[in-house]
PDB file of C-alpha atoms in Angstrom:
ATOM      1  CA  GLY M   1     -11.919   6.055 -14.044  1.00 71.00           C
ATOM      2  CA  GLN M   2      -9.977   6.176 -10.816  1.00 83.00           C
ATOM      3  CA  ASN M   3      -6.829   8.261 -10.749  1.00 91.00           C
ATOM      4  CA  ILE M   4      -4.424   9.541  -8.147  1.00 96.00           C
ATOM      5  CA  ASP M   5      -1.582  11.865  -9.110  1.00 97.00           C
ATOM      6  CA  GLN M   6       1.465  12.863  -7.134  1.00 97.00           C
ATOM      7  CA  PRO M   7       4.906  14.102  -8.194  1.00 97.00           C
ATOM      8  CA  THR M   8       7.434  11.393  -8.918  1.00 96.00           C
ATOM      9  CA  GLU M   9      10.417  12.912  -7.146  1.00 97.00           C
ATOM     10  CA  MET M  10      11.252  15.793  -4.838  1.00 98.00           C
ATOM     11  CA  THR M  11      14.450  16.981  -3.210  1.00 97.00           C
ATOM     12  CA  ALA M  12      15.010  19.111  -0.134  1.00 97.00           C
ATOM     13  CA  THR M  13      17.669  19.930   2.430  1.00 97.00           C
ATOM     14  CA  GLU M  14      17.842  19.110   6.113  1.00 97.00           C
ATOM     15  CA  GLY M  15      15.853  21.479   8.279  1.00 97.00           C
ATOM     16  CA  ALA M  16      13.658  22.656   5.425  1.00 97.00           C
ATOM     17  CA  ILE M  17       9.905  22.248   4.877  1.00 98.00           C
ATOM     18  CA  VAL M  18       8.521  20.246   1.967  1.00 98.00           C
ATOM     19  CA  GLN M  19       4.961  19.828   0.703  1.00 98.00           C
ATOM     20  CA  ILE M  20       3.975  16.743  -1.282  1.00 98.00           C
ATOM     21  CA  ASN M  21       0.768  17.201  -3.250  1.00 98.00           C
ATOM     22  CA  CYS M  22      -1.797  14.602  -4.216  1.00 98.00           C
ATOM     23  CA  THR M  23      -4.819  15.041  -6.467  1.00 98.00           C
ATOM     24  CA  TYR M  24      -7.446  12.375  -6.895  1.00 97.00           C
ATOM     25  CA  GLN M  25     -10.445  11.515  -9.038  1.00 95.00           C
ATOM     26  CA  THR M  26     -12.352   8.517  -7.712  1.00 90.00           C
ATOM     27  CA  SER M  27     -15.877   7.142  -7.997  1.00 86.00           C
ATOM     28  CA  GLY M  28     -16.446   7.740  -4.299  1.00 89.00           C
ATOM     29  CA  PHE M  29     -14.553   9.036  -1.296  1.00 91.00           C
ATOM     30  CA  ASN M  30     -14.293   7.704   2.229  1.00 90.00           C
ATOM     31  CA  GLY M  31     -10.931   9.031   3.308  1.00 93.00           C
ATOM     32  CA  LEU M  32      -7.367   9.653   2.184  1.00 96.00           C
ATOM     33  CA  PHE M  33      -4.269   8.035   3.624  1.00 96.00           C
ATOM     34  CA  TRP M  34      -0.590   8.889   3.524  1.00 97.00           C
ATOM     35  CA  TYR M  35       2.012   6.174   3.949  1.00 97.00           C
ATOM     36  CA  GLN M  36       5.790   6.361   4.245  1.00 97.00           C
ATOM     37  CA  GLN M  37       7.944   3.678   2.641  1.00 96.00           C
ATOM     38  CA  HIS M  38      11.691   3.434   3.100  1.00 95.00           C
ATOM     39  CA  ALA M  39      13.626   1.621   0.408  1.00 91.00           C
ATOM     40  CA  GLY M  40      13.157  -2.131   0.642  1.00 87.00           C
ATOM     41  CA  GLU M  41      10.638  -1.893   3.455  1.00 90.00           C
ATOM     42  CA  ALA M  42       6.869  -2.045   3.833  1.00 90.00           C
ATOM     43  CA  PRO M  43       4.728   1.099   3.767  1.00 94.00           C
ATOM     44  CA  THR M  44       3.813   2.430   7.201  1.00 94.00           C
ATOM     45  CA  PHE M  45       0.798   4.555   8.090  1.00 93.00           C
ATOM     46  CA  LEU M  46       1.324   8.297   8.500  1.00 95.00           C
ATOM     47  CA  SER M  47      -2.062   9.994   8.412  1.00 95.00           C
ATOM     48  CA  TYR M  48      -5.742   9.798   7.555  1.00 94.00           C
ATOM     49  CA  ASN M  49      -8.070  12.603   6.483  1.00 96.00           C
ATOM     50  CA  VAL M  50     -11.765  12.227   5.848  1.00 94.00           C
ATOM     51  CA  LEU M  51     -12.955  15.776   6.579  1.00 95.00           C
ATOM     52  CA  ASP M  52     -11.637  19.002   5.071  1.00 97.00           C
ATOM     53  CA  GLY M  53      -8.833  20.667   6.911  1.00 97.00           C
ATOM     54  CA  LEU M  54      -5.449  20.114   8.431  1.00 97.00           C
ATOM     55  CA  GLU M  55      -4.389  17.232  10.679  1.00 94.00           C
ATOM     56  CA  GLU M  56      -1.130  17.771  12.540  1.00 94.00           C
ATOM     57  CA  LYS M  57       1.070  15.081  14.015  1.00 91.00           C
ATOM     58  CA  GLY M  58       4.392  16.338  15.204  1.00 94.00           C
ATOM     59  CA  ARG M  59       6.594  17.274  12.251  1.00 96.00           C
ATOM     60  CA  PHE M  60       4.057  15.887   9.770  1.00 97.00           C
ATOM     61  CA  SER M  61       0.740  17.464   8.780  1.00 97.00           C
ATOM     62  CA  SER M  62      -1.811  16.418   6.185  1.00 98.00           C
ATOM     63  CA  PHE M  63      -4.427  18.588   4.513  1.00 98.00           C
ATOM     64  CA  LEU M  64      -7.572  17.663   2.616  1.00 98.00           C
ATOM     65  CA  SER M  65      -9.945  19.578   0.359  1.00 98.00           C
ATOM     66  CA  ARG M  66     -12.699  17.247  -0.807  1.00 96.00           C
ATOM     67  CA  SER M  67     -14.250  19.801  -3.163  1.00 96.00           C
ATOM     68  CA  LYS M  68     -10.939  20.148  -4.995  1.00 96.00           C
ATOM     69  CA  GLY M  69      -9.946  16.488  -4.825  1.00 97.00           C
ATOM     70  CA  TYR M  70      -6.673  17.581  -3.280  1.00 97.00           C
ATOM     71  CA  SER M  71      -4.454  16.700  -0.384  1.00 98.00           C
ATOM     72  CA  TYR M  72      -0.947  17.505   0.701  1.00 98.00           C
ATOM     73  CA  LEU M  73       1.532  16.111   3.182  1.00 98.00           C
ATOM     74  CA  LEU M  74       3.693  18.721   4.877  1.00 98.00           C
ATOM     75  CA  LEU M  75       6.983  17.688   6.419  1.00 98.00           C
ATOM     76  CA  LYS M  76       8.734  20.207   8.666  1.00 97.00           C
ATOM     77  CA  GLU M  77      12.278  20.294  10.047  1.00 97.00           C
ATOM     78  CA  LEU M  78      13.370  17.707   7.566  1.00 98.00           C
ATOM     79  CA  GLN M  79      15.807  15.040   8.665  1.00 97.00           C
ATOM     80  CA  MET M  80      17.908  12.658   6.622  1.00 97.00           C
ATOM     81  CA  LYS M  81      15.747   9.773   7.820  1.00 97.00           C
ATOM     82  CA  ASP M  82      12.766  11.367   6.047  1.00 98.00           C
ATOM     83  CA  SER M  83      14.279  10.267   2.733  1.00 98.00           C
ATOM     84  CA  ALA M  84      11.651   7.788   1.563  1.00 98.00           C
ATOM     85  CA  SER M  85       8.723   7.314  -0.775  1.00 97.00           C
ATOM     86  CA  TYR M  86       5.413   8.837   0.263  1.00 98.00           C
ATOM     87  CA  LEU M  87       2.263   7.143  -0.956  1.00 97.00           C
ATOM     88  CA  CYS M  88      -1.132   8.795  -1.236  1.00 97.00           C
ATOM     89  CA  ALA M  89      -4.103   6.390  -1.139  1.00 95.00           C
ATOM     90  CA  VAL M  90      -7.860   6.905  -1.326  1.00 94.00           C
ATOM     91  CA  SER M  91     -10.608   4.743   0.122  1.00 91.00           C
ATOM     92  CA  PRO M  92     -13.358   4.970  -2.506  1.00 86.00           C
ATOM     93  CA  ASN M  93     -16.305   3.949  -0.335  1.00 76.00           C
ATOM     94  CA  GLN M  94     -17.419   2.696   3.051  1.00 62.00           C
ATOM     95  CA  ALA M  95     -17.782  -0.909   2.022  1.00 63.00           C
ATOM     96  CA  GLY M  96     -14.085  -1.557   2.389  1.00 59.00           C
ATOM     97  CA  THR M  97     -13.217  -1.648  -1.271  1.00 72.00           C
ATOM     98  CA  ALA M  98      -9.490  -1.823  -1.745  1.00 88.00           C
ATOM     99  CA  LEU M  99      -7.541   1.408  -1.393  1.00 91.00           C
ATOM    100  CA  ILE M 100      -6.422   3.092  -4.578  1.00 92.00           C
ATOM    101  CA  PHE M 101      -2.768   4.113  -4.435  1.00 94.00           C
ATOM    102  CA  GLY M 102      -0.846   6.810  -6.238  1.00 95.00           C
ATOM    103  CA  LYS M 103       2.521   5.857  -7.668  1.00 95.00           C
ATOM    104  CA  GLY M 104       4.373   7.506  -4.825  1.00 96.00           C
ATOM    105  CA  THR M 105       6.708  10.466  -4.419  1.00 97.00           C
ATOM    106  CA  THR M 106      10.364   9.756  -3.712  1.00 97.00           C
ATOM    107  CA  LEU M 107      11.769  12.407  -1.400  1.00 98.00           C
ATOM    108  CA  SER M 108      15.521  12.844  -1.102  1.00 98.00           C
ATOM    109  CA  VAL M 109      16.820  14.900   1.809  1.00 97.00           C
ATOM    110  CA  SER M 110      20.398  16.152   1.598  1.00 96.00           C
ATOM    111  CA  SER M 111      22.620  17.794   4.174  1.00 92.00           C
TER     112      SER M 111
ATOM    113  CA  ASP W   1       0.548  -4.282  17.426  1.00 66.00           C
ATOM    114  CA  VAL W   2      -0.969  -5.814  14.343  1.00 59.00           C
ATOM    115  CA  LYS W   3       1.450  -8.055  12.610  1.00 91.00           C
ATOM    116  CA  VAL W   4       1.344  -9.197   9.039  1.00 95.00           C
ATOM    117  CA  THR W   5       3.945 -11.828   8.315  1.00 95.00           C
ATOM    118  CA  GLN W   6       5.098 -12.882   4.882  1.00 95.00           C
ATOM    119  CA  SER W   7       6.848 -16.203   4.821  1.00 88.00           C
ATOM    120  CA  SER W   8       9.850 -15.215   2.725  1.00 91.00           C
ATOM    121  CA  ARG W   9      11.766 -11.985   2.316  1.00 93.00           C
ATOM    122  CA  TYR W  10      13.594 -13.086  -0.844  1.00 96.00           C
ATOM    123  CA  LEU W  11      12.772 -15.847  -3.305  1.00 97.00           C
ATOM    124  CA  VAL W  12      14.406 -16.993  -6.504  1.00 98.00           C
ATOM    125  CA  LYS W  13      12.371 -19.310  -8.727  1.00 98.00           C
ATOM    126  CA  ARG W  14      12.712 -20.734 -12.192  1.00 98.00           C
ATOM    127  CA  THR W  15      10.424 -19.981 -15.105  1.00 98.00           C
ATOM    128  CA  GLY W  16       7.488 -22.370 -15.146  1.00 98.00           C
ATOM    129  CA  GLU W  17       7.610 -23.217 -11.448  1.00 97.00           C
ATOM    130  CA  LYS W  18       4.496 -23.005  -9.294  1.00 97.00           C
ATOM    131  CA  VAL W  19       5.181 -20.461  -6.561  1.00 97.00           C
ATOM    132  CA  PHE W  20       3.374 -19.978  -3.265  1.00 97.00           C
ATOM    133  CA  LEU W  21       3.620 -16.732  -1.305  1.00 98.00           C
ATOM    134  CA  GLU W  22       2.171 -16.958   2.175  1.00 97.00           C
ATOM    135  CA  CYS W  23       0.783 -14.194   4.352  1.00 97.00           C
ATOM    136  CA  VAL W  24      -0.497 -14.479   7.918  1.00 97.00           C
ATOM    137  CA  GLN W  25      -2.053 -11.768  10.108  1.00 96.00           C
ATOM    138  CA  ASP W  26      -2.731 -12.006  13.815  1.00 95.00           C
ATOM    139  CA  MET W  27      -5.403  -9.372  14.471  1.00 88.00           C
ATOM    140  CA  ASP W  28      -8.526 -11.102  13.214  1.00 91.00           C
ATOM    141  CA  HIS W  29      -8.823  -8.735  10.241  1.00 91.00           C
ATOM    142  CA  GLU W  30     -11.539  -9.519   7.737  1.00 91.00           C
ATOM    143  CA  ASN W  31      -9.807  -7.997   4.714  1.00 92.00           C
ATOM    144  CA  MET W  32      -6.577  -9.181   3.140  1.00 95.00           C
ATOM    145  CA  PHE W  33      -4.854  -7.967  -0.003  1.00 96.00           C
ATOM    146  CA  TRP W  34      -2.015  -8.836  -2.353  1.00 97.00           C
ATOM    147  CA  TYR W  35      -0.179  -6.097  -4.262  1.00 97.00           C
ATOM    148  CA  ARG W  36       2.873  -6.031  -6.418  1.00 97.00           C
ATOM    149  CA  GLN W  37       5.134  -3.015  -6.482  1.00 95.00           C
ATOM    150  CA  ASP W  38       7.328  -2.099  -9.424  1.00 94.00           C
ATOM    151  CA  PRO W  39       9.429   1.029 -10.045  1.00 90.00           C
ATOM    152  CA  GLY W  40       7.407   3.720 -11.778  1.00 89.00           C
ATOM    153  CA  LEU W  41       4.176   1.735 -11.513  1.00 92.00           C
ATOM    154  CA  GLY W  42       3.460   1.958  -7.792  1.00 91.00           C
ATOM    155  CA  LEU W  43       1.309  -0.568  -5.962  1.00 94.00           C
ATOM    156  CA  ARG W  44      -0.988  -2.590  -8.165  1.00 94.00           C
ATOM    157  CA  LEU W  45      -3.728  -4.730  -6.687  1.00 95.00           C
ATOM    158  CA  ILE W  46      -3.645  -8.405  -7.671  1.00 97.00           C
ATOM    159  CA  TYR W  47      -6.373  -9.989  -5.533  1.00 97.00           C
ATOM    160  CA  PHE W  48      -8.182  -9.300  -2.297  1.00 95.00           C
ATOM    161  CA  SER W  49     -10.449 -11.150   0.077  1.00 95.00           C
ATOM    162  CA  TYR W  50     -13.201  -9.975   2.412  1.00 91.00           C
ATOM    163  CA  ASP W  51     -13.802 -13.250   4.138  1.00 90.00           C
ATOM    164  CA  VAL W  52     -12.755 -16.848   4.325  1.00 92.00           C
ATOM    165  CA  LYS W  53     -13.068 -18.611   0.979  1.00 89.00           C
ATOM    166  CA  MET W  54     -13.990 -15.343  -0.723  1.00 90.00           C
ATOM    167  CA  LYS W  55     -11.812 -13.620  -3.277  1.00 93.00           C
ATOM    168  CA  GLU W  56     -12.069 -10.720  -5.669  1.00 93.00           C
ATOM    169  CA  LYS W  57      -9.891  -9.893  -8.651  1.00 95.00           C
ATOM    170  CA  GLY W  58      -7.909  -6.711  -8.517  1.00 93.00           C
ATOM    171  CA  ASP W  59      -6.420  -4.782 -11.392  1.00 92.00           C
ATOM    172  CA  ILE W  60      -3.848  -7.347 -12.545  1.00 96.00           C
ATOM    173  CA  PRO W  61      -5.014 -10.893 -11.657  1.00 97.00           C
ATOM    174  CA  GLU W  62      -3.718 -12.613 -14.788  1.00 97.00           C
ATOM    175  CA  GLY W  63      -1.210 -15.341 -13.996  1.00 97.00           C
ATOM    176  CA  TYR W  64      -2.118 -15.394 -10.308  1.00 98.00           C
ATOM    177  CA  SER W  65      -4.592 -17.133  -8.045  1.00 97.00           C
ATOM    178  CA  VAL W  66      -5.261 -16.940  -4.322  1.00 97.00           C
ATOM    179  CA  SER W  67      -6.478 -19.071  -1.474  1.00 97.00           C
ATOM    180  CA  ARG W  68      -8.047 -18.115   1.816  1.00 96.00           C
ATOM    181  CA  GLU W  69      -8.998 -21.231   3.739  1.00 95.00           C
ATOM    182  CA  LYS W  70      -8.560 -19.604   7.156  1.00 96.00           C
ATOM    183  CA  LYS W  71      -9.240 -16.046   8.217  1.00 96.00           C
ATOM    184  CA  GLU W  72      -5.652 -15.332   9.196  1.00 96.00           C
ATOM    185  CA  ARG W  73      -3.958 -16.713   6.084  1.00 97.00           C
ATOM    186  CA  PHE W  74      -4.031 -15.456   2.501  1.00 97.00           C
ATOM    187  CA  SER W  75      -1.872 -17.185  -0.077  1.00 97.00           C
ATOM    188  CA  LEU W  76      -0.844 -15.911  -3.484  1.00 98.00           C
ATOM    189  CA  ILE W  77      -0.099 -18.539  -6.111  1.00 98.00           C
ATOM    190  CA  LEU W  78       1.816 -18.052  -9.322  1.00 98.00           C
ATOM    191  CA  GLU W  79       0.616 -20.966 -11.405  1.00 95.00           C
ATOM    192  CA  SER W  80       3.567 -20.937 -13.795  1.00 97.00           C
ATOM    193  CA  ALA W  81       6.109 -18.280 -12.924  1.00 98.00           C
ATOM    194  CA  SER W  82       7.359 -16.029 -15.679  1.00 98.00           C
ATOM    195  CA  THR W  83      10.143 -13.455 -15.744  1.00 98.00           C
ATOM    196  CA  ASN W  84       7.630 -10.593 -15.917  1.00 97.00           C
ATOM    197  CA  GLN W  85       6.422 -11.622 -12.477  1.00 98.00           C
ATOM    198  CA  THR W  86       9.749 -10.608 -10.968  1.00 98.00           C
ATOM    199  CA  SER W  87       8.646  -8.000  -8.465  1.00 97.00           C
ATOM    200  CA  MET W  88       8.159  -6.981  -4.840  1.00 96.00           C
ATOM    201  CA  TYR W  89       4.981  -8.568  -3.474  1.00 97.00           C
ATOM    202  CA  LEU W  90       3.242  -6.928  -0.561  1.00 97.00           C
ATOM    203  CA  CYS W  91       0.504  -8.436   1.549  1.00 97.00           C
ATOM    204  CA  ALA W  92      -1.762  -6.221   3.645  1.00 96.00           C
ATOM    205  CA  SER W  93      -4.703  -6.604   5.987  1.00 94.00           C
ATOM    206  CA  SER W  94      -7.350  -4.317   7.420  1.00 90.00           C
ATOM    207  CA  PRO W  95     -10.507  -4.509   9.494  1.00 86.00           C
ATOM    208  CA  ALA W  96     -13.878  -4.120   7.806  1.00 78.00           C
ATOM    209  CA  PRO W  97     -14.668  -1.328   7.282  1.00 75.00           C
ATOM    210  CA  THR W  98     -11.116  -0.203   6.655  1.00 75.00           C
ATOM    211  CA  GLY W  99     -11.020   2.275   9.513  1.00 76.00           C
ATOM    212  CA  THR W 100      -8.774   5.209  10.171  1.00 78.00           C
ATOM    213  CA  TYR W 101      -5.465   3.326   9.970  1.00 78.00           C
ATOM    214  CA  GLY W 102      -6.012   1.775   6.582  1.00 86.00           C
ATOM    215  CA  TYR W 103      -3.834  -1.202   5.891  1.00 91.00           C
ATOM    216  CA  THR W 104      -1.116  -2.924   7.817  1.00 93.00           C
ATOM    217  CA  PHE W 105       1.492  -4.248   5.427  1.00 95.00           C
ATOM    218  CA  GLY W 106       3.788  -7.198   5.633  1.00 95.00           C
ATOM    219  CA  SER W 107       7.501  -6.679   5.064  1.00 92.00           C
ATOM    220  CA  GLY W 108       7.278  -7.854   1.465  1.00 95.00           C
ATOM    221  CA  THR W 109       8.668 -10.689  -0.621  1.00 96.00           C
ATOM    222  CA  ARG W 110      11.108  -9.832  -3.358  1.00 96.00           C
ATOM    223  CA  LEU W 111      10.606 -12.504  -5.993  1.00 98.00           C
ATOM    224  CA  THR W 112      13.044 -13.048  -8.817  1.00 98.00           C
ATOM    225  CA  VAL W 113      12.058 -15.402 -11.635  1.00 98.00           C
ATOM    226  CA  VAL W 114      14.982 -16.591 -13.724  1.00 97.00           C
TER     227      VAL W 114
END
């Protein structure tokens, strides 16, 4: 079967660093996406990893280990506006089959 | 910027009504998708389409149908709305293959069936 796991909720304080983990088991693999979704809004693209290693984009970084079926999203210098749900999604193959989404991690940032 | 537009942000319908949710994208994307999102269940795929007049069932197609008569428009139809179809409905599009940006989502339609 296809399965993506991520923690349901996390909390952190402003200025801190938080790591959101994602593990996946899928029939194939053609890349992993992270999306951010604020309450009541549409998900927006954050990052894409298809090769092992770390991709850095400002305060956000995403890591992938294909052999372990594992990814994480690292958020640095947390701000209140980072309070949102973070969705991990896997593209199972190159043919454009629909992305498989995890259930999302709700991050709450407090002052 | 790619835009995916969903016709309604909020809808309230009665049980048994036929409901149409419309989605239009303006970037000539081949792929279009309909998801519903519920607390604790995440995004669940209802239907998707790779081309005009083509459709594929997702994980939860029961009670829904779709129509794609033009490349830019993908409609979700609830044949006879029921209260368990109260949900947030998200439309998305992507090029084929999906590419490095994945999907672009519409702003969502929050449907309440009473």
